[in-house]
Amino acid sequence: MMASSRELKLVRFWPLSMGKNRNGWLLILPLLLFLVVFFLYPVCGLLMNAFGDGHFTLSHFARIFRVSVYRDVMLNTLSISLMVTVLCVVLSYPIAYTMATVSGRTRKLLFIVILLPFWTSSLVRTTAWIILLQRNGVLNTLLTETGFISHPIDFVYNLSGVLIGMTHVLMPFVVLPLYASFRSLDTSVIRAAQGLGASPLTIFRKIILPLTSSGVLAGGLIVFMNSVGYYITPALMGGVKQTMIAQLIVDNITQELNWGFAAALSVMLLAIVISLFVLFQRCFGLERLMTGSGSKSQESFHIGDKRSFGGKLALWSTIPIGIFLIAPVVIVFPMSMGSSPFLTFPPTHLGFHWYQNFFEASKWMKALFESIKVALVTVVFATLIGTLAAVGIFRVQRGARKFLETLFILPMVVPIIILSIGLYYFLVPYGLVSTIWGLVIGHTILASPYVFITVRASLVSFDRNLEYAARGLGASWWTFSRRVLLPSIVPGIIGGAVFAFITSFDDLVVALFMTNVRSRTLPKLMYEGVAHEIDPTIIAASGVIILVTIVVLVVNMLISGRNRHG
């Protein structure tokens, strides 16, 4: 009787184990084929141009190291990226420490200060910084009127502008993992050190710094990887001396039409990024990138007395850093409400003049609807293939799983300028450039990793016993997925869809290559205006983008909260 019982259990669960790999590969296949055809093949096709057309040569690489201008650009890229990384780390420590030591309500406020600019378009933030920092901008006006300076200072179109703009965009990548490291500290070690008479400085130097170094390294590597391939902020806020490698690649494509040399520069840039990615993977693993840091301590702590010099220094330094993060986003709305033909802050006369211009001008409305249309189509495709891959990844062999996870998040690692040019090079012969489908393909490549990561994270906490129970009761795997699995991961799917929408709606770099005057999106139209002369209508457009982003995120929070409590 016992033997027959074992046989019955074996018969019941045998289909589960046998069908596991097959079902997993069927779910993974759409995203896998999509990325191979539209991501790997175009990028590799572009990079092959670096080695000659028809005959092998290394002349393009020799030119990079032979000509001093190109060596200077490479050095600029590395030095600027390093400076941005250091600034992000230094500025992140006080705000991450404060977030870990304050009450829950204050912590939520600081999270808003960090996440609001994080999810706001980098083009909007860059535009706001240009308005704040230009010679007749808000900061120079404030400093001259208060008597701190007698003549305006050049804060923008130079190194300071690039550092300010890039640090503002990339700083949240350090703050969040560093905060997680603070929250995972063993508070008993800190209390023991305090009990033995250690000063706050000693505790910070000998305990806090070593124990939070993993968060700093993780965030620093992510910032550096992003910095070396950055294009928008250096192009708009920098000068000739701050030219970075991504700008040089674009110039060789759009002005020199030298695809071979641009491909060689792309190989150099990609080699740097992939090396950093491999280093990140070896030090922290993909799990750190996809699910964040480890466990969080539920107990707040502080180093010494909050009323001490060290405690006051951390608190008071958080205030200007918080203002630095939130100011470019907050200042957009008051300036967009002005009716003056010039951008001033605070506005002398309030009104909706520039919003009226935005909603009445056909070019702005066409660009807005084009952005929304492309984003909605992108959401459908990215959410579908990203969700299927996230569900299927747990049903394949462990060895193949690691390779596939690396491939699926690779579009987040490869510099977007390389992806954009490679996709353009690939799609031109098929007539898909300057069409909605070419742009949707590019945006789906960018958005699908976010869907995959978000849904995958929600599946980590899924109780696998529910699957065994459903299969034991005779349900097929597809019935189980439809009735049990998918309803339980709906918040993750919605979150992934929100990330996909924002990624598509805010994209500029892919749109620069995949659209023309008739099909351009709202970010591209804004970029064209900022690159030549800032029309105040651009500020109204920035306000619209921020409002759309906030509405989408709030809807996501409400739906997620309802699902958690429903």
Coordinates of C-alpha atoms in Angstrom, one line a residue:
M1 CA 0.0 0.0 0.0
M2 CA 2.9 2.4 0.8
A3 CA 4.5 1.5 -2.5
S4 CA 1.4 2.3 -4.5
S5 CA 1.1 5.6 -2.6
R6 CA 4.6 6.6 -3.6
E7 CA 3.8 5.6 -7.2
L8 CA 0.7 7.7 -7.1
K9 CA 2.7 10.8 -5.9
L10 CA 5.3 10.1 -8.6
V11 CA 2.6 9.9 -11.3
R12 CA 1.0 13.1 -10.1
F13 CA 4.1 15.2 -10.1
W14 CA 6.0 13.6 -12.9
P15 CA 4.4 15.9 -15.5
L16 CA 5.4 18.9 -13.5
S17 CA 9.1 18.1 -13.6
M18 CA 9.1 16.9 -17.2
G19 CA 7.2 19.9 -18.5
K20 CA 9.2 22.4 -16.5
N21 CA 12.0 23.1 -19.0
R22 CA 9.7 22.9 -22.0
N23 CA 7.2 25.4 -20.6
G24 CA 10.0 27.7 -19.5
W25 CA 11.6 27.9 -22.9
L26 CA 8.3 28.5 -24.6
L27 CA 7.7 31.5 -22.3
I28 CA 11.2 32.8 -22.7
L29 CA 11.4 32.4 -26.5
P30 CA 9.5 35.7 -27.5
L31 CA 11.9 38.0 -25.5
L32 CA 14.9 35.9 -26.4
L33 CA 14.2 36.0 -30.2
F34 CA 13.3 39.7 -30.0
L35 CA 16.5 40.7 -28.3
V36 CA 18.6 38.5 -30.6
V37 CA 17.1 39.9 -33.8
F38 CA 16.7 43.6 -32.8
F39 CA 19.4 44.1 -30.1
L40 CA 22.3 41.7 -30.4
Y41 CA 22.4 41.4 -34.2
P42 CA 22.2 45.2 -34.9
V43 CA 24.8 46.1 -32.2
C44 CA 27.2 43.4 -33.5
G45 CA 26.5 44.5 -37.0
L46 CA 27.5 48.1 -36.1
L47 CA 30.6 47.0 -34.2
M48 CA 31.8 44.9 -37.1
N49 CA 32.2 48.1 -39.1
A50 CA 35.1 48.9 -36.9
F51 CA 37.2 46.2 -38.4
G52 CA 36.8 47.2 -42.0
D53 CA 34.3 46.7 -44.8
G54 CA 35.3 43.6 -46.8
H55 CA 38.8 43.4 -45.5
F56 CA 40.1 43.2 -41.9
T57 CA 41.9 46.4 -40.6
L58 CA 42.7 48.0 -37.3
S59 CA 43.3 51.4 -38.8
H60 CA 40.3 53.0 -37.0
F61 CA 41.6 51.9 -33.6
A62 CA 45.1 53.1 -34.5
R63 CA 43.7 56.5 -35.4
I64 CA 42.0 56.8 -31.9
F65 CA 45.4 56.4 -30.2
R66 CA 47.4 58.3 -32.8
V67 CA 45.3 61.5 -32.9
S68 CA 45.6 63.6 -29.7
V69 CA 42.0 65.0 -30.0
Y70 CA 40.6 61.5 -29.7
R71 CA 42.9 60.6 -26.9
D72 CA 41.7 63.7 -25.1
V73 CA 38.1 62.7 -25.6
M74 CA 38.7 59.3 -24.1
L75 CA 40.5 60.9 -21.1
N76 CA 37.6 63.4 -20.8
T77 CA 35.1 60.6 -20.7
L78 CA 37.0 58.7 -18.0
S79 CA 37.8 61.7 -15.9
I80 CA 34.4 63.3 -16.0
S81 CA 32.8 59.9 -15.2
L82 CA 35.1 59.5 -12.2
M83 CA 34.4 63.0 -10.9
V84 CA 30.6 62.4 -11.2
T85 CA 30.9 59.1 -9.4
V86 CA 32.9 60.7 -6.5
L87 CA 30.4 63.6 -6.3
C88 CA 27.5 61.1 -6.2
V89 CA 29.1 59.1 -3.4
V90 CA 30.1 62.1 -1.3
L91 CA 26.6 63.7 -1.6
S92 CA 24.8 60.5 -1.1
Y93 CA 26.3 59.6 2.3
P94 CA 24.6 62.4 4.4
I95 CA 21.2 61.9 2.8
A96 CA 21.3 58.1 3.0
Y97 CA 22.4 58.2 6.7
T98 CA 19.7 60.7 7.5
M99 CA 17.1 58.5 5.8
A100 CA 18.2 55.5 7.9
T101 CA 18.1 57.4 11.2
V102 CA 14.9 59.5 11.0
S103 CA 11.3 58.7 11.7
G104 CA 9.1 56.9 9.1
R105 CA 7.3 60.1 8.0
T106 CA 10.4 62.0 7.4
R107 CA 11.9 59.0 5.6
K108 CA 9.0 58.9 3.2
L109 CA 9.4 62.6 2.5
L110 CA 13.1 62.0 1.7
F111 CA 12.2 59.1 -0.6
I112 CA 9.9 61.5 -2.5
V113 CA 12.7 64.0 -2.8
I114 CA 14.9 61.3 -4.3
L115 CA 12.4 59.3 -6.4
L116 CA 10.5 62.3 -8.0
P117 CA 13.6 63.6 -9.9
F118 CA 14.7 59.9 -10.5
W119 CA 11.5 59.3 -12.5
T120 CA 11.4 62.7 -14.1
S121 CA 12.8 62.9 -17.7
S122 CA 16.5 63.6 -17.7
L123 CA 15.9 66.1 -20.6
V124 CA 13.4 68.0 -18.4
R125 CA 15.9 68.1 -15.5
T126 CA 18.7 69.2 -17.9
T127 CA 16.6 71.9 -19.3
A128 CA 15.7 73.1 -15.8
W129 CA 19.4 73.2 -14.9
I130 CA 20.3 75.3 -18.0
I131 CA 17.6 77.8 -17.0
L132 CA 18.8 77.8 -13.4
L133 CA 22.5 78.1 -14.2
Q134 CA 22.8 80.3 -17.3
R135 CA 24.3 83.8 -17.0
N136 CA 20.9 85.5 -16.7
G137 CA 19.4 82.5 -14.9
V138 CA 17.9 82.1 -11.5
L139 CA 21.1 81.4 -9.5
N140 CA 23.2 84.3 -11.0
T141 CA 20.3 86.7 -10.5
L142 CA 19.9 85.6 -6.9
L143 CA 23.7 86.0 -6.3
T144 CA 24.0 89.4 -7.9
E145 CA 20.9 90.9 -6.3
T146 CA 22.1 89.7 -2.8
G147 CA 25.6 91.2 -3.4
F148 CA 27.5 87.9 -3.3
I149 CA 28.9 88.5 -6.7
S150 CA 29.2 91.6 -8.9
H151 CA 29.2 89.8 -12.3
P152 CA 27.4 86.6 -13.5
I153 CA 29.4 83.4 -13.2
D154 CA 29.5 80.8 -16.0
F155 CA 27.9 77.8 -14.3
V156 CA 26.9 76.1 -17.6
Y157 CA 28.4 75.2 -21.0
N158 CA 31.5 74.1 -19.2
L159 CA 32.8 71.4 -16.8
S160 CA 30.7 72.7 -13.8
G161 CA 27.5 72.4 -15.9
V162 CA 28.3 68.8 -16.9
L163 CA 29.2 67.8 -13.4
I164 CA 26.1 69.4 -11.9
G165 CA 23.7 67.9 -14.5
M166 CA 25.1 64.4 -14.5
T167 CA 25.4 64.2 -10.7
H168 CA 21.8 65.3 -10.3
V169 CA 20.6 62.6 -12.8
L170 CA 22.8 59.7 -11.5
M171 CA 22.9 60.4 -7.8
P172 CA 19.8 58.3 -6.9
F173 CA 21.7 55.2 -8.1
V174 CA 24.1 55.6 -5.1
V175 CA 21.6 56.9 -2.6
L176 CA 19.3 53.8 -2.8
P177 CA 21.9 51.0 -2.4
L178 CA 23.7 53.0 0.2
Y179 CA 20.5 53.5 2.2
A180 CA 19.9 49.8 2.0
S181 CA 23.4 49.2 3.4
F182 CA 22.7 51.5 6.3
R183 CA 19.4 49.8 7.1
S184 CA 21.1 46.3 7.0
L185 CA 23.7 47.3 9.6
D186 CA 23.7 45.4 12.9
T187 CA 22.8 48.1 15.4
S188 CA 24.2 46.1 18.3
V189 CA 27.7 46.6 16.9
I190 CA 27.2 50.4 16.9
R191 CA 25.7 50.4 20.4
A192 CA 28.7 48.3 21.6
A193 CA 31.2 50.7 20.2
Q194 CA 29.3 53.6 21.8
G195 CA 29.3 51.8 25.1
L196 CA 33.1 51.4 24.9
G197 CA 33.5 55.1 24.5
A198 CA 34.1 55.3 20.7
S199 CA 33.6 58.8 19.3
P200 CA 31.1 59.3 16.4
L201 CA 34.0 59.9 14.0
T202 CA 35.7 56.7 15.1
I203 CA 32.4 54.7 14.7
F204 CA 31.9 56.2 11.2
R205 CA 35.5 55.5 10.1
K206 CA 35.9 52.0 11.6
I207 CA 32.4 50.6 11.5
I208 CA 30.1 52.5 9.2
L209 CA 32.4 53.0 6.2
P210 CA 33.6 49.4 6.0
L211 CA 30.1 48.0 6.5
T212 CA 28.5 50.3 3.9
S213 CA 31.3 49.9 1.3
S214 CA 29.4 47.3 -0.6
G215 CA 26.5 49.8 -1.2
V216 CA 29.0 52.5 -2.2
L217 CA 30.8 50.2 -4.7
A218 CA 27.6 48.9 -6.2
G219 CA 26.1 52.4 -6.7
G220 CA 29.5 53.8 -7.8
L221 CA 29.9 51.1 -10.5
I222 CA 26.4 51.7 -11.8
V223 CA 27.0 55.5 -11.9
F224 CA 30.4 55.0 -13.7
M225 CA 28.8 52.6 -16.2
N226 CA 26.1 55.1 -17.0
S227 CA 28.5 58.1 -17.1
V228 CA 30.9 56.8 -19.7
G229 CA 28.1 56.4 -22.2
Y230 CA 26.2 59.6 -21.4
Y231 CA 25.1 61.9 -24.2
I232 CA 22.2 64.3 -23.5
T233 CA 23.6 66.2 -20.5
P234 CA 27.2 66.7 -21.8
A235 CA 25.8 67.7 -25.2
L236 CA 23.5 70.4 -23.7
M237 CA 25.4 71.6 -20.7
G238 CA 29.0 71.1 -21.7
G239 CA 31.4 72.9 -24.0
V240 CA 34.0 71.8 -26.6
K241 CA 36.5 70.8 -23.9
Q242 CA 33.9 68.5 -22.2
T243 CA 33.2 66.5 -25.3
M244 CA 32.7 62.8 -24.3
I245 CA 32.9 59.7 -26.4
A246 CA 29.2 59.4 -27.0
Q247 CA 29.1 62.8 -28.6
L248 CA 32.1 61.9 -30.8
I249 CA 30.3 58.8 -32.0
V250 CA 27.2 60.9 -32.9
D251 CA 29.3 63.5 -34.7
N252 CA 31.1 60.9 -36.8
I253 CA 27.7 59.4 -37.8
T254 CA 25.7 62.6 -38.5
Q255 CA 28.4 65.0 -39.7
E256 CA 31.4 62.9 -41.0
L257 CA 29.3 59.9 -42.1
N258 CA 32.3 57.8 -41.0
W259 CA 30.6 54.6 -39.8
G260 CA 33.8 52.7 -39.5
F261 CA 35.4 55.2 -37.0
A262 CA 32.2 55.6 -35.1
A263 CA 32.0 51.8 -34.8
A264 CA 35.6 51.7 -33.5
L265 CA 34.7 54.3 -30.8
S266 CA 31.6 52.2 -30.0
V267 CA 33.8 49.2 -29.5
M268 CA 36.1 51.1 -27.1
L269 CA 33.1 52.5 -25.2
L270 CA 31.4 49.1 -25.0
A271 CA 34.6 47.4 -23.8
I272 CA 34.8 49.8 -20.9
V273 CA 31.1 49.3 -20.0
I274 CA 31.1 45.5 -20.3
S275 CA 34.3 45.3 -18.2
L276 CA 32.6 47.3 -15.5
F277 CA 29.5 45.1 -15.8
V278 CA 31.5 41.9 -15.4
L279 CA 33.2 43.4 -12.4
F280 CA 29.8 44.3 -10.9
Q281 CA 28.6 40.8 -11.6
R282 CA 31.6 39.1 -9.9
C283 CA 31.5 41.4 -6.9
F284 CA 27.8 41.6 -6.3
G285 CA 26.0 39.2 -8.7
L286 CA 23.0 39.9 -10.9
E287 CA 20.7 39.3 -7.9
R288 CA 21.9 42.6 -6.4
L289 CA 21.1 44.5 -9.6
M290 CA 17.7 42.9 -10.0
T291 CA 16.4 42.7 -6.4
G292 CA 18.4 45.3 -4.6
S293 CA 20.3 44.9 -1.4
G294 CA 19.8 42.4 1.3
S295 CA 17.6 42.5 4.4
K296 CA 16.7 45.7 6.0
S297 CA 17.0 46.4 9.7
Q298 CA 13.7 47.5 11.2
E299 CA 15.5 49.5 13.9
S300 CA 16.7 53.1 13.3
F301 CA 20.0 54.1 14.7
H302 CA 22.2 57.1 15.0
I303 CA 25.9 57.6 15.6
G304 CA 26.2 59.5 18.9
D305 CA 23.8 62.2 20.0
K306 CA 21.6 63.7 17.3
R307 CA 22.3 67.1 19.0
S308 CA 26.0 66.6 18.7
F309 CA 28.1 68.3 16.0
G310 CA 28.2 65.2 13.9
G311 CA 24.5 64.6 14.1
K312 CA 23.7 68.2 13.3
L313 CA 26.2 68.2 10.4
A314 CA 24.5 65.2 8.8
L315 CA 21.1 66.7 9.2
W316 CA 22.0 70.2 8.0
S317 CA 24.0 68.9 5.0
T318 CA 20.9 66.8 4.0
I319 CA 18.9 70.0 3.5
P320 CA 21.0 71.6 0.7
I321 CA 21.4 68.2 -0.9
G322 CA 17.7 67.7 -0.9
I323 CA 17.2 71.1 -2.4
F324 CA 19.8 70.2 -5.1
L325 CA 17.7 67.1 -6.0
I326 CA 14.3 68.6 -6.0
A327 CA 14.9 72.2 -7.2
P328 CA 15.1 71.6 -11.0
V329 CA 11.8 69.7 -10.8
V330 CA 9.9 72.0 -8.5
I331 CA 11.0 75.2 -10.2
V332 CA 9.6 74.2 -13.6
F333 CA 6.0 74.8 -12.6
P334 CA 6.3 78.4 -11.3
M335 CA 8.4 79.4 -14.3
S336 CA 5.9 77.8 -16.7
M337 CA 3.1 79.9 -15.1
G338 CA 4.8 83.2 -16.1
S339 CA 3.4 85.3 -19.0
S340 CA 6.6 87.2 -19.7
P341 CA 8.3 86.5 -23.1
F342 CA 11.5 85.8 -21.0
L343 CA 12.0 83.0 -18.5
T344 CA 12.2 84.6 -15.0
F345 CA 11.9 83.3 -11.5
P346 CA 9.8 84.1 -9.7
P347 CA 7.5 85.0 -12.6
T348 CA 6.4 88.7 -12.6
H349 CA 3.0 88.0 -14.0
L350 CA 1.1 84.7 -13.5
G351 CA -0.9 83.1 -16.2
F352 CA -1.3 80.1 -18.6
H353 CA 0.1 81.8 -21.6
W354 CA 2.8 79.2 -22.3
Y355 CA 0.5 76.3 -21.6
Q356 CA -2.0 77.9 -24.1
N357 CA 0.8 78.1 -26.7
F358 CA 1.6 74.4 -26.0
F359 CA -1.9 73.1 -26.4
E360 CA -2.8 75.4 -29.4
A361 CA 0.4 74.8 -31.4
S362 CA -0.1 71.8 -33.8
K363 CA 3.6 70.8 -33.7
W364 CA 3.5 70.4 -29.9
M365 CA 0.2 68.5 -29.9
K366 CA 1.3 66.2 -32.6
A367 CA 4.5 65.4 -30.8
L368 CA 2.7 64.8 -27.5
F369 CA 0.2 62.4 -29.1
E370 CA 3.0 60.7 -30.9
S371 CA 4.8 60.1 -27.6
I372 CA 1.7 58.8 -25.9
K373 CA 0.9 56.5 -28.9
V374 CA 4.4 55.0 -29.0
A375 CA 4.5 54.6 -25.2
L376 CA 1.1 52.7 -25.1
V377 CA 2.1 50.4 -27.9
T378 CA 5.5 49.8 -26.2
V379 CA 3.8 49.0 -23.0
V380 CA 1.8 46.2 -24.6
F381 CA 4.7 44.6 -26.3
A382 CA 7.3 45.1 -23.4
T383 CA 4.9 44.0 -20.7
L384 CA 3.8 40.9 -22.6
I385 CA 7.3 39.5 -23.5
G386 CA 8.9 40.8 -20.3
T387 CA 6.3 39.1 -18.1
L388 CA 6.4 35.8 -20.0
A389 CA 10.2 35.7 -19.7
A390 CA 10.1 36.5 -16.0
V391 CA 7.6 33.6 -15.4
G392 CA 9.6 31.2 -17.6
I393 CA 13.1 32.0 -16.2
F394 CA 12.4 30.0 -13.1
R395 CA 11.5 26.9 -15.1
V396 CA 14.8 26.4 -17.0
Q397 CA 18.0 24.8 -15.9
R398 CA 20.1 26.9 -13.4
G399 CA 23.0 27.1 -15.8
A400 CA 20.9 28.5 -18.7
R401 CA 19.1 30.8 -16.3
K402 CA 22.1 32.9 -15.4
F403 CA 23.0 33.4 -19.1
L404 CA 19.5 34.3 -20.0
E405 CA 19.1 36.8 -17.1
T406 CA 22.4 38.5 -18.2
L407 CA 21.1 38.7 -21.8
F408 CA 17.7 40.1 -20.7
I409 CA 19.2 43.0 -18.7
L410 CA 22.0 43.7 -21.2
P411 CA 20.0 46.5 -22.9
M412 CA 20.2 48.4 -19.6
V413 CA 24.0 48.0 -19.6
V414 CA 24.9 48.7 -23.3
P415 CA 25.1 52.5 -23.8
I416 CA 21.9 53.7 -25.4
I417 CA 23.8 55.6 -28.1
I418 CA 25.3 52.3 -29.4
L419 CA 21.9 50.7 -29.3
S420 CA 20.3 53.6 -31.2
I421 CA 22.9 53.8 -33.9
G422 CA 23.0 50.0 -34.3
L423 CA 19.2 49.8 -34.6
Y424 CA 19.2 52.6 -37.1
Y425 CA 21.9 50.9 -39.2
F426 CA 19.8 47.7 -39.1
L427 CA 16.3 49.1 -39.8
V428 CA 17.1 51.6 -42.6
P429 CA 17.1 48.9 -45.4
Y430 CA 13.7 47.7 -44.2
G431 CA 12.1 51.2 -44.3
L432 CA 11.2 51.1 -40.6
V433 CA 13.1 54.3 -39.6
S434 CA 10.9 57.3 -39.1
T435 CA 7.9 55.0 -38.5
I436 CA 6.1 54.2 -35.3
W437 CA 7.2 50.6 -35.5
G438 CA 10.9 51.4 -35.7
L439 CA 10.5 53.6 -32.6
V440 CA 8.4 51.0 -30.8
I441 CA 11.1 48.3 -31.5
G442 CA 13.7 50.6 -29.9
H443 CA 11.6 51.5 -26.9
T444 CA 10.6 47.8 -26.3
I445 CA 14.3 46.9 -26.2
L446 CA 14.8 49.6 -23.5
A447 CA 11.6 48.8 -21.6
S448 CA 11.5 45.0 -21.5
P449 CA 14.3 44.7 -19.0
Y450 CA 12.4 46.8 -16.5
V451 CA 9.3 44.7 -16.9
F452 CA 11.4 41.5 -16.6
I453 CA 13.2 42.7 -13.4
T454 CA 9.9 44.0 -11.8
V455 CA 7.9 40.9 -12.5
R456 CA 10.8 38.6 -11.6
A457 CA 11.1 40.4 -8.2
S458 CA 7.4 39.7 -7.5
L459 CA 7.9 36.1 -8.4
V460 CA 10.7 35.6 -5.9
S461 CA 8.2 35.9 -3.0
F462 CA 5.6 33.6 -4.7
D463 CA 4.8 30.5 -2.7
R464 CA 5.8 27.6 -4.9
N465 CA 3.6 25.2 -2.8
L466 CA 0.6 26.7 -4.5
E467 CA 1.8 25.3 -7.8
Y468 CA 2.3 21.8 -6.4
A469 CA -1.1 22.0 -4.7
A470 CA -2.8 23.0 -8.0
R471 CA -1.0 20.4 -10.0
G472 CA -1.7 17.8 -7.4
L473 CA -5.4 18.5 -7.8
G474 CA -5.1 17.9 -11.5
A475 CA -4.8 21.4 -12.9
S476 CA -2.7 21.9 -16.0
W477 CA 0.3 24.2 -15.9
W478 CA -1.5 26.8 -18.1
T479 CA -4.6 26.6 -15.9
F480 CA -2.5 27.1 -12.8
S481 CA -0.7 30.1 -14.4
R482 CA -4.0 31.7 -15.5
R483 CA -5.9 31.3 -12.3
V484 CA -3.3 31.3 -9.5
L485 CA 0.1 32.7 -10.7
L486 CA -0.9 35.7 -12.8
P487 CA -3.4 37.1 -10.3
S488 CA -0.8 37.0 -7.6
I489 CA 1.8 38.9 -9.6
V490 CA -0.5 41.6 -11.0
P491 CA 1.2 44.4 -8.9
G492 CA 4.5 43.4 -10.4
I493 CA 3.1 43.4 -13.9
I494 CA 1.5 46.8 -13.4
G495 CA 4.7 48.2 -12.0
G496 CA 6.6 46.8 -15.0
A497 CA 4.0 48.4 -17.4
V498 CA 4.4 51.8 -15.6
F499 CA 8.2 51.6 -15.9
A500 CA 7.8 50.7 -19.6
F501 CA 5.5 53.7 -20.2
I502 CA 7.8 56.2 -18.5
T503 CA 10.9 54.7 -20.3
S504 CA 9.3 55.1 -23.7
F505 CA 7.6 58.5 -23.0
D506 CA 10.8 60.0 -21.7
D507 CA 13.2 58.6 -24.3
L508 CA 15.2 61.0 -26.4
V509 CA 18.3 59.2 -27.7
V510 CA 16.5 56.5 -29.7
A511 CA 14.0 59.1 -31.0
L512 CA 16.9 61.2 -32.3
F513 CA 17.8 58.5 -34.8
M514 CA 14.4 56.8 -35.4
T515 CA 12.2 59.8 -36.1
N516 CA 12.0 62.7 -38.5
V517 CA 10.1 66.0 -38.5
R518 CA 6.8 64.3 -39.2
S519 CA 7.2 61.5 -36.6
R520 CA 9.2 63.2 -33.8
T521 CA 8.2 62.8 -30.2
L522 CA 7.8 65.4 -27.5
P523 CA 11.3 64.9 -26.0
K524 CA 12.9 65.3 -29.4
L525 CA 10.9 68.4 -30.2
M526 CA 12.0 69.8 -26.8
Y527 CA 15.6 68.9 -27.5
E528 CA 15.6 70.7 -30.8
G529 CA 14.4 73.8 -29.0
V530 CA 16.8 73.6 -26.1
A531 CA 19.8 73.0 -28.5
H532 CA 19.2 76.2 -30.4
E533 CA 17.2 78.7 -28.3
I534 CA 15.0 78.1 -25.3
D535 CA 11.4 78.9 -26.1
P536 CA 9.4 79.4 -22.9
T537 CA 6.9 76.9 -24.4
I538 CA 9.5 74.2 -23.6
I539 CA 9.0 74.9 -19.9
A540 CA 5.3 74.3 -20.3
A541 CA 6.1 71.0 -22.2
S542 CA 8.4 70.1 -19.3
G543 CA 5.5 70.7 -16.8
V544 CA 3.3 68.4 -18.9
I545 CA 5.9 65.6 -18.9
I546 CA 6.3 65.9 -15.1
L547 CA 2.5 65.9 -14.6
V548 CA 2.2 62.8 -16.8
T549 CA 5.0 61.0 -14.9
I550 CA 3.4 61.9 -11.5
V551 CA 0.0 60.8 -12.6
V552 CA 1.3 57.4 -13.9
L553 CA 3.3 56.8 -10.7
V554 CA 0.4 57.7 -8.4
V555 CA -2.0 55.5 -10.3
N556 CA 0.5 52.7 -10.0
M557 CA 0.8 53.3 -6.2
L558 CA -3.0 53.3 -5.8
I559 CA -3.5 50.1 -7.8
S560 CA -0.6 48.3 -6.0
G561 CA -2.0 49.4 -2.6
R562 CA -5.5 48.2 -3.6
N563 CA -4.1 44.8 -4.7
R564 CA -2.1 44.4 -1.4
H565 CA -5.2 45.2 0.7
G566 CA -7.8 43.6 -1.5

